Amino acid sequence: MATKIYVPCDTTALSMGADEVARLIEYHAGQKGVEIEIVRNGSRGLFWLEPLVEIETATGRIGYGPVEPDEVPGLVAAGLFDARSDHPLYLGSVADIPYLKRQQRLTFARIGITDPLSIADYRALGGFEGLGKALAMTPQAIVDEVKTSGLRGRGGAAFPTGIKWQTVYDEPGQQQKYIVCNADEGDSGTFADRLAMECDPYMLIEGMAIAGLAVGATQGFIYLRSEYPVAHSILEEAISRAESEGFLGANIRGSGQAFHLEVRLAAGAYICGEETSLLESLEGKRGLVRAKPPLPAIKGLFGQPTVVNNVLSFAAVPFILDQGGQAYADYGMGKSRGTLAIQLAGNIRQGGLIELAFGVSLKEILEDFGGGTFTGRPMKAVQVGGPLMAYMPHSQWDTPMDYEAFAKLGAGIGHGGVVVFDDTVDMGAQARFAMEFCTVESCGKCTPCRIGSVRGVEVIDRIRAGENPDANLVLLEELCETMVDGSLCAMGGMTPFPVQSVMKHFPEDLTA
Amino acid sequence: MHMAEQINQPPVASRGAATGDWTPDMIREEVVALKHKPGALLPILHAVQNRVGYIPEGAVAIIAEALQQTRAEVHGVISFYHHFRTHPVGSKVIHVCRAEACQAMGGRDLEAHIKSRLGVDYHGTTADNEFTLEPVYCLGNCACAPSIRVNDNIHGRMTPQKFDRLADKLTTATLEIR
């Protein structure tokens, strides 16, 4: 009986040498004449431990990490193949690591446990149950279930998903409708979409197929960033296997209902994460944003009614259909129902994916999970929700993770990224970067964003050089207001948020 | 089971393909294979760049004609997206992440080091045609920052010293023996 040894295959594990680790383990097993079977599982999302090698034992899966290639010979000598504990990288039972044990994994229940491409693994842990139930329901009942769940768009805009689906469902039938997945996860500090696609691709496929059944759409597209090559190859393979098993295609599981799915590769434009820009790009055009209305739900891809949702919104759907909307709504606080995929990143000792019900405080995430900064220095600022969101000072870290609580502070949860900076950060440089990023990534359609961001960099440079700082600070504030009020979309409309947060909370860094 | 062996690799972006030679027929092949798709332009541009290494100027007219668009429209799409290149690149394309999570982990110093070590700025190619340097805003590896991408391989927790070792290895390793 070959011993199963798990070596993850997601981007982070690969970036730390997982392929080489797998090769070396195989080599040493051969040398010792030990029979092993290496499984390339997904990642558990405990990224500071990657590559996290697991070995199956009678009492569960035992972990070692981080196992970089150089560590393998020593680990083998210390008894890896017998799951022995006398090694500094020994972690014991992986399921009992507190970071993992404290989480409430509804969406990410399977990641790191399964081989991402194994349909058998997926089904063994509840996969395709939701789709099976949806096939037996009326479209309106599926939409109602999503409404009951209270799910709000996890891409960052937090619009109620059920309402969006209802709008598309209510558009007359007998016309082509589309399901579009926004997998253009461009915010720095976010990787939950990538993790879902690389470690549990069938969950996204299932969620999109259910959406198709709900609104009467027979064609779906996953608009995937070109920066995610690993996710791309895994998704392509997963779609092809799902088709051959009848979970996608002209006749889903013999129901007579059709849903086709195709991955479309983006081309490195941050703005294409904005839904209307994304639709233009899918149509083969420059990614210029569209004015709304009309909403994509009414006039979307190729002018047809279209559901556009983030990866995580679709990924939450199989659970909702399988366990019922109420089971999902039982988690969370206020109007933020269900769980949030928090992605802890930047200068942090223990970065990774933390799925918890809404309501956990930012401080708990930073201290209890993160364990302080990677550099060991004090934390100075945290940017939550990507490059268009505010930098939060120490005084705001008690805030609960809740859409409304963050909005009250002029901050936002966005896609759930949390980027930590230590006390060596120059917040003036961060403010400048916010504007600079906008000059690089603006689509150019509206003036406040296209020109305002360029002027923003110039004004901040003058302030930092000590040229009429008082007058220029007033000018910068006015420029920010113009961009917020006058831009066509969130790119120009929110770029000022990090800048204003620096002006408010870290003014001494701006006028250095 | 060995997943790595089971995946039929689709043509993935920026393979760092061999650059240079192309013929109009090559372009036509890619166009014919994809032009039936709704919104075919981006898939076609990806296919051409994967095949040739970049999108040659001469390809624009061929693509435009096949899709019944103007050359200006096709050119406008190519120039809008950072990913599409109109010039040949080195055998390894290095993307350095410039986004916030990497900045928090010394990304700015790493950027400066890589530029000086290679002797090129962003969008530049080294004289020996080994490396082309490009900026990127997030590789989704933010918990192990700072990160770079070499062709399709992501490298996490990068440091100037690690980069030097990697660059040496990439320059000397003409053959990967597995």
XYZ file of C-alpha atoms in Angstrom:
690
model
C 0.000 0.000 0.000
C 1.656 3.192 -1.200
C 1.728 6.068 1.268
C 0.033 9.203 -0.007
C 2.146 12.334 0.148
C 0.592 15.674 -0.750
C 2.594 18.481 -2.350
C 0.482 21.503 -3.366
C 0.376 22.820 -6.924
C -1.047 26.323 -6.543
C 0.907 29.387 -7.654
C 2.217 30.234 -4.188
C 3.497 26.733 -3.458
C 5.067 26.609 -6.921
C 6.644 30.015 -6.355
C 8.402 28.574 -3.297
C 9.703 25.489 -5.098
C 6.918 22.883 -4.757
C 7.681 21.143 -8.064
C 11.289 20.594 -7.045
C 10.140 19.396 -3.613
C 7.834 16.825 -5.207
C 10.630 15.654 -7.495
C 13.091 15.292 -4.612
C 10.621 13.414 -2.413
C 10.002 10.992 -5.248
C 13.732 10.561 -5.804
C 14.470 9.875 -2.129
C 11.559 7.462 -1.856
C 13.025 5.562 -4.806
C 16.455 5.510 -3.168
C 14.982 4.112 0.036
C 12.657 1.714 -1.745
C 9.600 3.263 -0.087
C 6.375 3.046 -2.048
C 4.673 6.425 -2.220
C 1.986 8.135 -4.274
C 2.433 11.861 -4.691
C -0.792 13.841 -4.955
C -0.580 17.409 -6.183
C -3.329 18.914 -4.041
C -4.408 22.531 -3.890
C -3.108 24.820 -1.176
C -4.728 25.143 2.242
C -4.100 28.861 1.951
C -1.663 28.937 4.893
C 0.914 30.562 2.691
C 3.718 31.138 5.170
C 3.921 27.332 5.430
C 4.209 26.693 1.691
C 5.376 24.349 0.393
C 3.271 22.484 2.973
C 3.961 18.759 2.558
C 1.372 16.392 4.028
C 1.558 12.674 4.615
C -1.460 10.473 5.073
C -1.474 8.396 8.264
C -3.977 6.244 10.092
C -4.807 9.251 12.275
C -5.175 11.825 9.516
C -2.888 14.055 7.496
C 0.367 15.159 9.131
C 2.076 18.278 7.847
C 5.580 19.693 7.474
C 6.235 23.214 6.356
C 7.588 25.345 4.892
C 9.498 22.612 3.040
C 11.783 24.326 0.565
C 13.784 22.025 -1.733
C 16.947 22.213 0.423
C 15.007 20.832 3.384
C 13.946 17.585 1.709
C 17.050 15.421 2.384
C 17.043 16.357 6.098
C 13.327 15.739 6.320
C 13.652 12.312 4.730
C 16.506 11.459 7.116
C 14.339 12.545 10.059
C 11.618 10.075 9.050
C 9.243 11.870 6.682
C 7.986 8.582 5.260
C 7.018 7.418 8.766
C 5.458 10.806 9.615
C 7.904 11.194 12.503
C 7.715 14.301 14.656
C 11.352 15.041 15.494
C 11.933 17.710 12.886
C 11.685 21.505 13.253
C 9.229 21.702 10.331
C 6.820 19.170 11.853
C 3.346 20.707 12.226
C 1.303 17.753 13.457
C -2.258 17.278 12.240
C -2.887 19.879 9.534
C -6.616 20.113 10.215
C -5.775 21.110 13.804
C -3.456 24.013 12.975
C -5.199 26.848 14.877
C -5.074 29.251 11.897
C -7.123 26.749 9.911
C -9.235 25.356 12.749
C -10.568 28.788 13.726
C -11.921 29.464 10.237
C -15.452 28.987 8.937
C -14.788 27.560 5.521
C -17.997 27.353 3.538
C -16.645 28.365 0.138
C -13.104 27.136 0.713
C -14.092 23.908 2.463
C -12.247 21.724 -0.038
C -9.119 23.695 -0.875
C -5.889 21.924 -0.079
C -7.718 18.715 0.743
C -8.465 17.571 -2.788
C -6.677 17.132 -6.079
C -8.185 20.157 -7.858
C -8.836 18.269 -11.080
C -10.339 15.127 -9.565
C -14.099 15.100 -10.072
C -14.260 12.099 -7.729
C -12.554 14.110 -4.966
C -14.905 17.013 -5.623
C -18.018 14.865 -5.418
C -16.784 13.030 -2.330
C -16.922 16.359 -0.483
C -20.335 17.564 -1.597
C -19.397 18.792 -5.061
C -22.185 19.042 -7.683
C -24.867 18.478 -5.018
C -26.041 22.070 -5.464
C -26.245 21.641 -9.227
C -28.225 18.431 -8.786
C -30.755 20.274 -6.613
C -30.895 23.243 -8.994
C -31.730 20.947 -11.912
C -34.862 19.874 -10.028
C -35.969 23.445 -9.238
C -37.699 26.194 -11.175
C -35.458 29.094 -12.221
C -37.366 31.453 -9.916
C -36.823 29.096 -6.964
C -33.060 29.131 -7.610
C -33.048 32.934 -7.705
C -35.101 33.022 -4.483
C -32.587 30.757 -2.745
C -29.776 33.143 -3.644
C -31.871 36.077 -2.398
C -32.499 34.274 0.900
C -28.763 33.768 1.357
C -28.191 37.520 1.433
C -25.121 37.047 -0.772
C -23.643 40.342 -1.955
C -21.165 40.700 -4.791
C -17.792 39.576 -3.509
C -15.863 41.437 -6.169
C -16.084 44.491 -3.963
C -19.206 46.405 -4.966
C -21.341 44.256 -2.618
C -24.483 44.485 -4.754
C -27.098 41.858 -3.783
C -26.496 38.910 -6.119
C -30.074 37.637 -6.009
C -31.441 40.990 -7.173
C -29.004 41.021 -10.091
C -30.030 37.508 -11.124
C -33.707 38.452 -10.829
C -33.176 41.350 -13.238
C -31.607 39.067 -15.836
C -34.254 36.373 -15.283
C -37.023 38.960 -15.757
C -35.730 39.948 -19.186
C -37.814 38.194 -21.863
C -36.758 34.626 -22.682
C -36.187 33.331 -26.232
C -33.071 35.521 -26.470
C -29.420 34.780 -25.790
C -28.411 35.557 -22.223
C -24.888 35.267 -20.822
C -23.127 34.428 -17.569
C -19.807 36.221 -17.235
C -17.337 35.550 -14.464
C -15.069 38.417 -13.538
C -11.784 36.648 -12.829
C -9.672 39.736 -13.407
C -8.530 39.867 -9.788
C -6.272 42.883 -10.120
C -6.199 44.313 -6.596
C -2.870 43.989 -4.863
C -3.187 41.823 -1.766
C -5.930 39.637 -3.208
C -5.604 36.020 -4.260
C -8.867 34.367 -3.214
C -10.169 34.156 -6.787
C -6.911 32.586 -7.887
C -7.019 30.132 -5.016
C -10.595 29.118 -5.793
C -9.770 28.586 -9.464
C -6.500 26.727 -8.909
C -7.553 24.591 -5.943
C -11.284 23.990 -6.524
C -12.123 24.825 -10.147
C -15.280 22.704 -10.282
C -16.825 24.909 -7.602
C -16.680 27.888 -9.963
C -17.923 25.792 -12.878
C -20.825 24.532 -10.756
C -21.714 28.021 -9.520
C -21.774 29.385 -13.062
C -23.849 26.468 -14.347
C -26.388 27.085 -11.576
C -26.493 30.767 -12.554
C -27.150 29.701 -16.139
C -30.085 27.544 -15.045
C -31.436 30.359 -12.862
C -31.594 33.049 -15.517
C -31.879 30.991 -18.690
C -28.368 31.568 -20.026
C -26.734 28.847 -22.110
C -23.289 30.384 -22.506
C -20.746 31.457 -19.933
C -17.363 33.123 -20.121
C -14.633 33.280 -17.518
C -12.640 36.452 -18.134
C -9.302 35.481 -16.609
C -6.241 37.659 -16.036
C -3.214 36.838 -18.134
C -1.169 37.183 -14.925
C -2.564 33.813 -13.705
C -0.985 31.161 -15.969
C -1.461 28.326 -13.471
C -5.149 29.090 -13.002
C -5.512 29.189 -16.781
C -4.218 25.677 -17.395
C -6.167 24.225 -14.457
C -9.436 25.837 -15.570
C -9.047 24.680 -19.171
C -8.493 21.117 -18.035
C -11.328 21.239 -15.484
C -13.790 22.515 -18.098
C -12.821 19.775 -20.491
C -13.278 17.090 -17.814
C -16.573 18.588 -16.637
C -17.826 18.458 -20.233
C -16.860 14.833 -20.670
C -18.681 13.924 -17.427
C -21.798 15.837 -18.478
C -21.603 18.638 -15.930
C -21.268 21.136 -18.786
C -22.394 21.078 -22.403
C -25.532 20.615 -24.448
C -27.318 18.317 -22.028
C -26.286 18.731 -18.379
C -26.580 15.372 -16.612
C -29.316 14.322 -19.007
C -31.626 17.171 -17.991
C -31.996 18.563 -21.488
C -30.608 21.897 -20.243
C -27.498 23.387 -21.821
C -24.630 25.392 -20.439
C -21.373 25.978 -22.289
C -18.341 27.550 -20.692
C -15.244 29.139 -22.146
C -12.180 30.790 -20.629
C -11.159 34.075 -22.222
C -7.762 35.486 -21.418
C -7.464 39.152 -20.504
C -4.444 41.190 -21.502
C -3.101 43.021 -18.482
C -5.451 45.976 -18.077
C -6.538 46.645 -14.487
C -9.592 48.576 -15.651
C -11.010 45.423 -17.252
C -11.967 44.306 -13.746
C -14.676 46.983 -13.981
C -17.667 45.087 -15.340
C -18.511 47.262 -18.328
C -14.875 47.559 -19.382
C -14.644 43.777 -19.049
C -17.620 43.324 -21.381
C -16.056 45.620 -23.991
C -12.867 43.581 -23.749
C -14.766 40.302 -24.164
C -16.318 41.780 -27.292
C -12.818 42.280 -28.668
C -12.529 46.010 -28.109
C -10.448 48.424 -26.065
C -11.552 48.165 -22.443
C -13.270 51.529 -22.210
C -15.919 51.686 -19.489
C -19.540 52.154 -20.489
C -21.839 54.684 -18.891
C -24.560 53.052 -16.806
C -27.516 52.762 -17.389
C -28.192 50.553 -19.214
C -27.150 47.940 -16.659
C -25.314 44.857 -17.956
C -28.180 42.803 -16.527
C -30.381 44.345 -19.235
C -27.871 45.208 -21.953
C -24.580 43.445 -21.316
C -22.340 41.248 -23.457
C -23.088 41.815 -27.174
C -26.074 43.862 -26.000
C -27.764 40.867 -24.331
C -28.905 40.414 -20.705
C -25.839 39.320 -18.744
C -25.015 38.255 -15.211
C -21.566 39.550 -14.320
C -20.306 38.235 -10.992
C -16.946 37.801 -9.329
C -15.377 34.337 -8.922
C -16.197 34.287 -5.194
C -19.833 35.214 -5.759
C -20.280 32.235 -8.079
C -18.181 30.059 -5.762
C -20.597 30.691 -2.874
C -23.569 29.471 -4.904
C -23.059 25.661 -4.782
C -23.140 25.758 -0.957
C -26.248 27.964 -1.005
C -28.130 25.590 -3.301
C -26.938 22.487 -1.481
C -27.476 23.636 2.121
C -30.138 26.269 1.473
C -29.915 30.056 1.436
C -30.739 30.296 5.115
C -27.745 28.148 6.094
C -25.540 30.755 4.424
C -27.432 33.729 5.861
C -26.997 32.286 9.375
C -23.410 33.549 9.246
C -22.437 37.215 9.352
C -23.714 40.470 10.810
C -26.157 43.211 9.816
C -26.551 43.337 6.058
C -23.280 41.454 5.486
C -24.400 37.823 5.371
C -22.334 34.691 5.004
C -18.565 34.525 5.043
C -15.828 36.793 3.777
C -12.633 35.557 2.173
C -10.028 37.709 3.884
C -6.653 37.701 2.202
C -3.834 38.672 4.512
C -0.755 39.898 2.676
C 2.190 42.261 2.469
C 4.480 42.666 5.473
C 2.909 39.958 7.637
C 4.410 36.964 9.378
C 1.564 34.567 8.643
C -0.116 35.563 5.405
C -2.840 33.556 3.765
C -6.525 33.017 3.200
C -8.879 33.412 6.155
C -12.545 32.630 5.564
C -14.728 33.822 8.416
C -18.222 35.113 9.003
C -18.490 38.882 8.655
C -17.980 40.687 11.942
C -14.469 39.626 12.941
C -12.373 42.694 13.763
C -9.447 43.773 11.663
C -7.264 43.617 14.773
C -8.044 39.920 15.321
C -6.988 39.250 11.727
C -3.738 41.187 12.085
C -2.717 39.889 15.494
C -4.324 36.490 16.107
C -3.935 35.220 12.555
C -1.143 37.364 11.149
C 1.111 37.220 14.200
C 2.602 40.650 13.531
C 4.815 41.852 10.705
C 7.248 39.699 8.733
C 10.055 42.126 9.534
C 9.209 42.066 13.258
C 8.787 45.858 13.324
C 5.637 47.676 14.483
C 2.731 47.966 12.040
C 1.995 51.436 10.769
C -0.774 51.204 8.172
C -3.091 48.665 6.617
C -4.699 48.999 3.206
C -7.914 47.014 3.044
C -9.714 46.382 -0.240
C -7.101 47.053 -2.896
C -5.350 50.025 -4.485
C -8.500 52.165 -4.605
C -9.204 51.932 -0.892
C -8.105 53.838 2.193
C -5.006 53.296 4.307
C -6.193 52.661 7.841
C -4.233 53.814 10.898
C -3.937 52.003 14.211
C -6.975 53.817 15.644
C -9.319 52.090 13.142
C -8.194 48.495 13.554
C -10.975 47.632 16.006
C -13.509 47.959 13.183
C -15.503 44.789 12.482
C -15.217 43.384 8.949
C -18.628 44.521 7.716
C -19.462 46.458 4.548
C -21.399 49.184 6.364
C -18.943 49.589 9.276
C -16.067 50.154 6.864
C -18.089 52.490 4.640
C -18.811 54.674 7.691
C -15.066 55.326 8.022
C -14.672 56.216 4.356
C -12.932 52.867 3.957
C -14.084 49.697 2.257
C -13.742 45.924 2.359
C -13.653 45.587 -1.406
C -12.496 42.142 -2.446
C -11.182 41.379 1.054
C -7.475 42.031 0.615
C -5.565 43.236 3.677
C -2.090 44.616 2.962
C 0.114 45.345 5.963
C 2.959 47.887 6.140
C 5.525 48.259 8.925
C 6.812 51.547 10.366
C 9.448 52.010 7.663
C 6.761 52.804 5.085
C 6.748 56.294 3.591
C 3.037 57.051 3.340
C 3.733 60.008 1.052
C 5.216 57.566 -1.448
C 2.111 55.385 -1.095
C -0.165 58.364 -1.843
C 1.912 59.171 -4.905
C 1.729 55.554 -6.059
C -2.077 55.588 -5.861
C -2.148 58.422 -8.380
C 0.656 56.903 -10.466
C -1.182 53.575 -10.699
C -4.205 55.465 -12.017
C -2.115 57.152 -14.733
C -0.926 53.733 -15.890
C -4.284 51.983 -15.692
C -6.899 54.637 -16.529
C -8.904 53.673 -19.611
C -8.832 57.292 -20.714
C -12.521 57.734 -21.416
C -13.217 60.446 -18.832
C -11.158 63.544 -18.092
C -11.119 63.569 -14.269
C -9.401 60.177 -14.219
C -7.196 60.487 -17.320
C -5.868 63.976 -16.597
C -6.563 64.215 -12.872
C -4.299 61.309 -12.002
C -1.381 62.836 -13.928
C -1.886 66.183 -12.178
C -2.227 64.299 -8.883
C 1.264 62.831 -9.234
C 2.650 66.282 -10.075
C 0.979 68.020 -7.127
C 2.100 65.342 -4.670
C 5.649 65.645 -6.024
C 5.535 69.407 -5.403
C 4.224 68.944 -1.874
C 6.931 66.396 -1.102
C 9.576 68.740 -2.489
C 8.361 71.482 -0.153
C 6.987 73.800 -2.884
C 4.133 75.887 -1.405
C 2.945 72.889 0.578
C -0.086 74.602 2.115
C -1.485 75.907 -1.158
C -0.720 72.634 -2.919
C -2.434 70.594 -0.215
C -5.599 72.640 -0.787
C -5.213 72.052 -4.516
C -4.748 68.308 -3.984
C -7.909 68.154 -1.866
C -9.863 69.950 -4.599
C -8.434 67.660 -7.253
C -9.484 64.620 -5.193
C -13.019 65.991 -4.879
C -13.197 66.567 -8.636
C -12.075 63.022 -9.356
C -14.473 61.505 -6.807
C -17.454 63.485 -8.079
C -16.668 63.664 -11.765
C -15.252 60.285 -12.846
C -17.239 57.829 -14.899
C -16.328 54.759 -12.833
C -14.629 53.621 -9.637
C -11.119 53.844 -11.111
C -11.025 57.644 -11.090
C -13.787 57.885 -8.508
C -11.898 55.962 -5.830
C -8.218 56.578 -6.606
C -8.445 59.620 -4.278
C -9.488 57.447 -1.291
C -5.988 56.201 -0.425
C -4.620 59.709 -1.094
C -7.181 61.380 1.180
C -6.589 58.771 3.884
C -2.865 59.622 3.851
C -3.657 63.359 4.033
C -5.925 62.715 6.995
C -4.092 60.065 9.012
C -0.437 60.406 7.998
C -0.004 64.096 7.047
C 3.547 64.243 8.433
C 4.666 61.733 5.765
C 3.226 63.797 2.941
C 5.011 67.019 3.802
C 8.352 65.393 4.541
C -1.771 10.776 -9.593
C 0.569 13.240 -11.165
C -1.418 16.272 -11.969
C 1.431 18.086 -13.598
C 1.640 15.325 -16.180
C -2.075 15.194 -16.794
C -2.640 18.803 -17.676
C -2.709 19.405 -21.384
C -1.113 22.803 -21.308
C -3.152 25.230 -23.377
C -1.237 27.997 -25.065
C -0.663 30.245 -22.106
C 0.157 33.917 -22.278
C 3.754 35.083 -22.636
C 5.526 31.826 -23.119
C 8.562 33.865 -24.056
C 8.298 32.133 -27.386
C 11.117 32.161 -29.862
C 10.955 35.534 -31.499
C 11.513 36.875 -34.929
C 10.587 34.874 -37.986
C 7.027 35.002 -39.121
C 5.130 34.666 -42.348
C 1.719 35.987 -43.368
C 0.535 32.371 -43.584
C 1.342 31.845 -39.918
C -0.857 34.782 -39.000
C -3.637 33.605 -41.310
C -3.599 30.161 -39.693
C -4.187 31.649 -36.262
C -6.867 33.995 -37.575
C -8.749 31.265 -39.434
C -8.733 29.017 -36.373
C -10.344 31.667 -34.172
C -12.248 34.216 -36.227
C -15.589 32.383 -35.890
C -15.640 33.123 -32.150
C -17.759 36.011 -30.925
C -15.370 38.789 -29.863
C -12.461 37.025 -31.562
C -9.909 39.811 -31.564
C -8.303 39.222 -28.166
C -8.019 35.455 -28.632
C -6.418 36.069 -32.053
C -3.931 38.572 -30.663
C -2.984 36.143 -27.877
C -2.524 33.343 -30.406
C -0.328 35.469 -32.674
C 1.817 36.661 -29.772
C 2.193 33.113 -28.440
C 3.273 31.910 -31.848
C 5.610 34.711 -32.918
C 6.587 36.158 -29.550
C 5.057 39.530 -30.396
C 2.493 41.022 -32.782
C 4.307 42.104 -35.928
C 3.175 45.284 -37.664
C 2.458 43.287 -40.785
C -0.054 41.137 -38.916
C -2.395 44.067 -38.286
C -3.684 44.321 -41.844
C -4.244 40.564 -42.084
C -6.218 40.483 -38.830
C -8.190 43.623 -39.696
C -9.220 42.271 -43.067
C -10.308 38.920 -41.652
C -12.462 40.558 -38.973
C -13.736 43.293 -41.295
C -12.324 46.004 -39.093
C -10.053 48.915 -39.844
C -6.336 48.707 -39.146
C -6.796 51.608 -36.754
C -9.297 49.612 -34.701
C -6.956 46.636 -34.430
C -3.990 48.869 -33.657
C -6.057 50.628 -30.991
C -6.834 47.358 -29.259
C -3.202 46.205 -29.366
C -1.978 49.486 -27.893
C -4.630 49.544 -25.147
C -3.484 46.349 -23.426
C -0.180 46.078 -21.567
C 0.171 42.414 -22.426
C 0.440 42.838 -26.192
C 3.857 43.677 -27.624
C 4.763 44.942 -31.063
C 8.481 44.203 -30.842
C 10.502 41.025 -30.329
C 11.520 40.210 -26.765
C 14.357 38.352 -25.086
C 14.158 34.619 -24.434
C 12.997 35.255 -20.862
C 10.407 37.889 -20.058
C 10.748 39.023 -16.459
C 7.727 40.691 -14.894
C 8.442 42.501 -11.633
C 5.459 43.189 -9.398
C 5.110 46.884 -8.540
C 1.917 46.665 -6.471
C 1.349 47.502 -2.807
C 1.844 44.125 -1.126
C 5.230 43.765 -2.799
C 6.112 47.390 -1.968
C 5.464 46.551 1.697
C 8.131 43.843 1.456
C 10.895 45.835 -0.191
C 9.604 45.647 -3.747
C 10.896 49.090 -4.654
C 14.478 48.172 -3.725
C 14.141 44.883 -5.586
C 12.928 46.722 -8.701
C 15.941 49.037 -8.587
C 18.305 46.103 -8.102
C 16.879 44.132 -11.019
C 17.092 47.130 -13.333
C 20.714 47.773 -12.443
C 21.700 44.104 -12.537
C 20.214 43.687 -16.032
C 21.201 47.165 -17.147
C 17.783 47.874 -18.654
C 14.688 49.827 -17.680
C 11.117 48.578 -18.005
C 10.132 47.478 -21.523
C 13.843 47.097 -22.334
C 15.688 44.002 -23.554
C 19.270 43.146 -22.617
C 21.882 43.408 -25.361
C 22.392 39.625 -25.395
C 18.652 39.126 -25.941
C 18.395 37.026 -22.770
C 15.967 39.148 -20.748
C 13.133 41.565 -21.325
C 11.966 43.515 -18.272
C 8.305 44.397 -17.755
C 6.333 45.840 -14.830
C 3.269 43.988 -13.594
C 0.627 44.998 -11.073
C -0.020 41.935 -8.970
C 0.719 38.278 -9.619
C -1.655 37.111 -6.869
C 1.210 35.852 -4.720
C 0.834 38.639 -2.158
C 1.380 36.573 0.993
C 4.879 35.610 -0.180
C 5.922 39.019 -1.497
C 7.840 40.356 -3.289
C 7.223 38.341 -6.442
C 8.486 38.202 -9.983
C 7.431 36.148 -12.987
C 9.905 34.617 -15.418
C 7.990 33.524 -18.521
C 5.250 31.455 -16.845
C 6.982 30.726 -13.531
C 6.228 32.835 -10.483
C 8.968 33.242 -7.860
C 8.005 34.381 -4.336
C 9.914 35.997 -1.452
C 12.391 37.388 -3.954
C 15.490 39.221 -2.717
C 18.315 40.903 -4.629
C 20.621 37.982 -3.731
C 18.062 35.386 -4.821
C 17.525 37.280 -8.043
C 21.245 37.273 -8.838
C 21.409 33.507 -8.329
C 18.323 33.033 -10.488
C 19.648 35.272 -13.260
C 22.966 33.375 -13.276
C 21.126 30.068 -13.459
C 18.849 31.261 -16.250
C 21.767 32.600 -18.277
C 23.853 29.440 -18.023
C 21.055 26.876 -18.234
C 20.600 26.474 -21.939
C 19.202 22.989 -21.452
C 16.902 21.954 -18.671
C 17.672 18.367 -17.795
C 14.830 16.719 -15.959
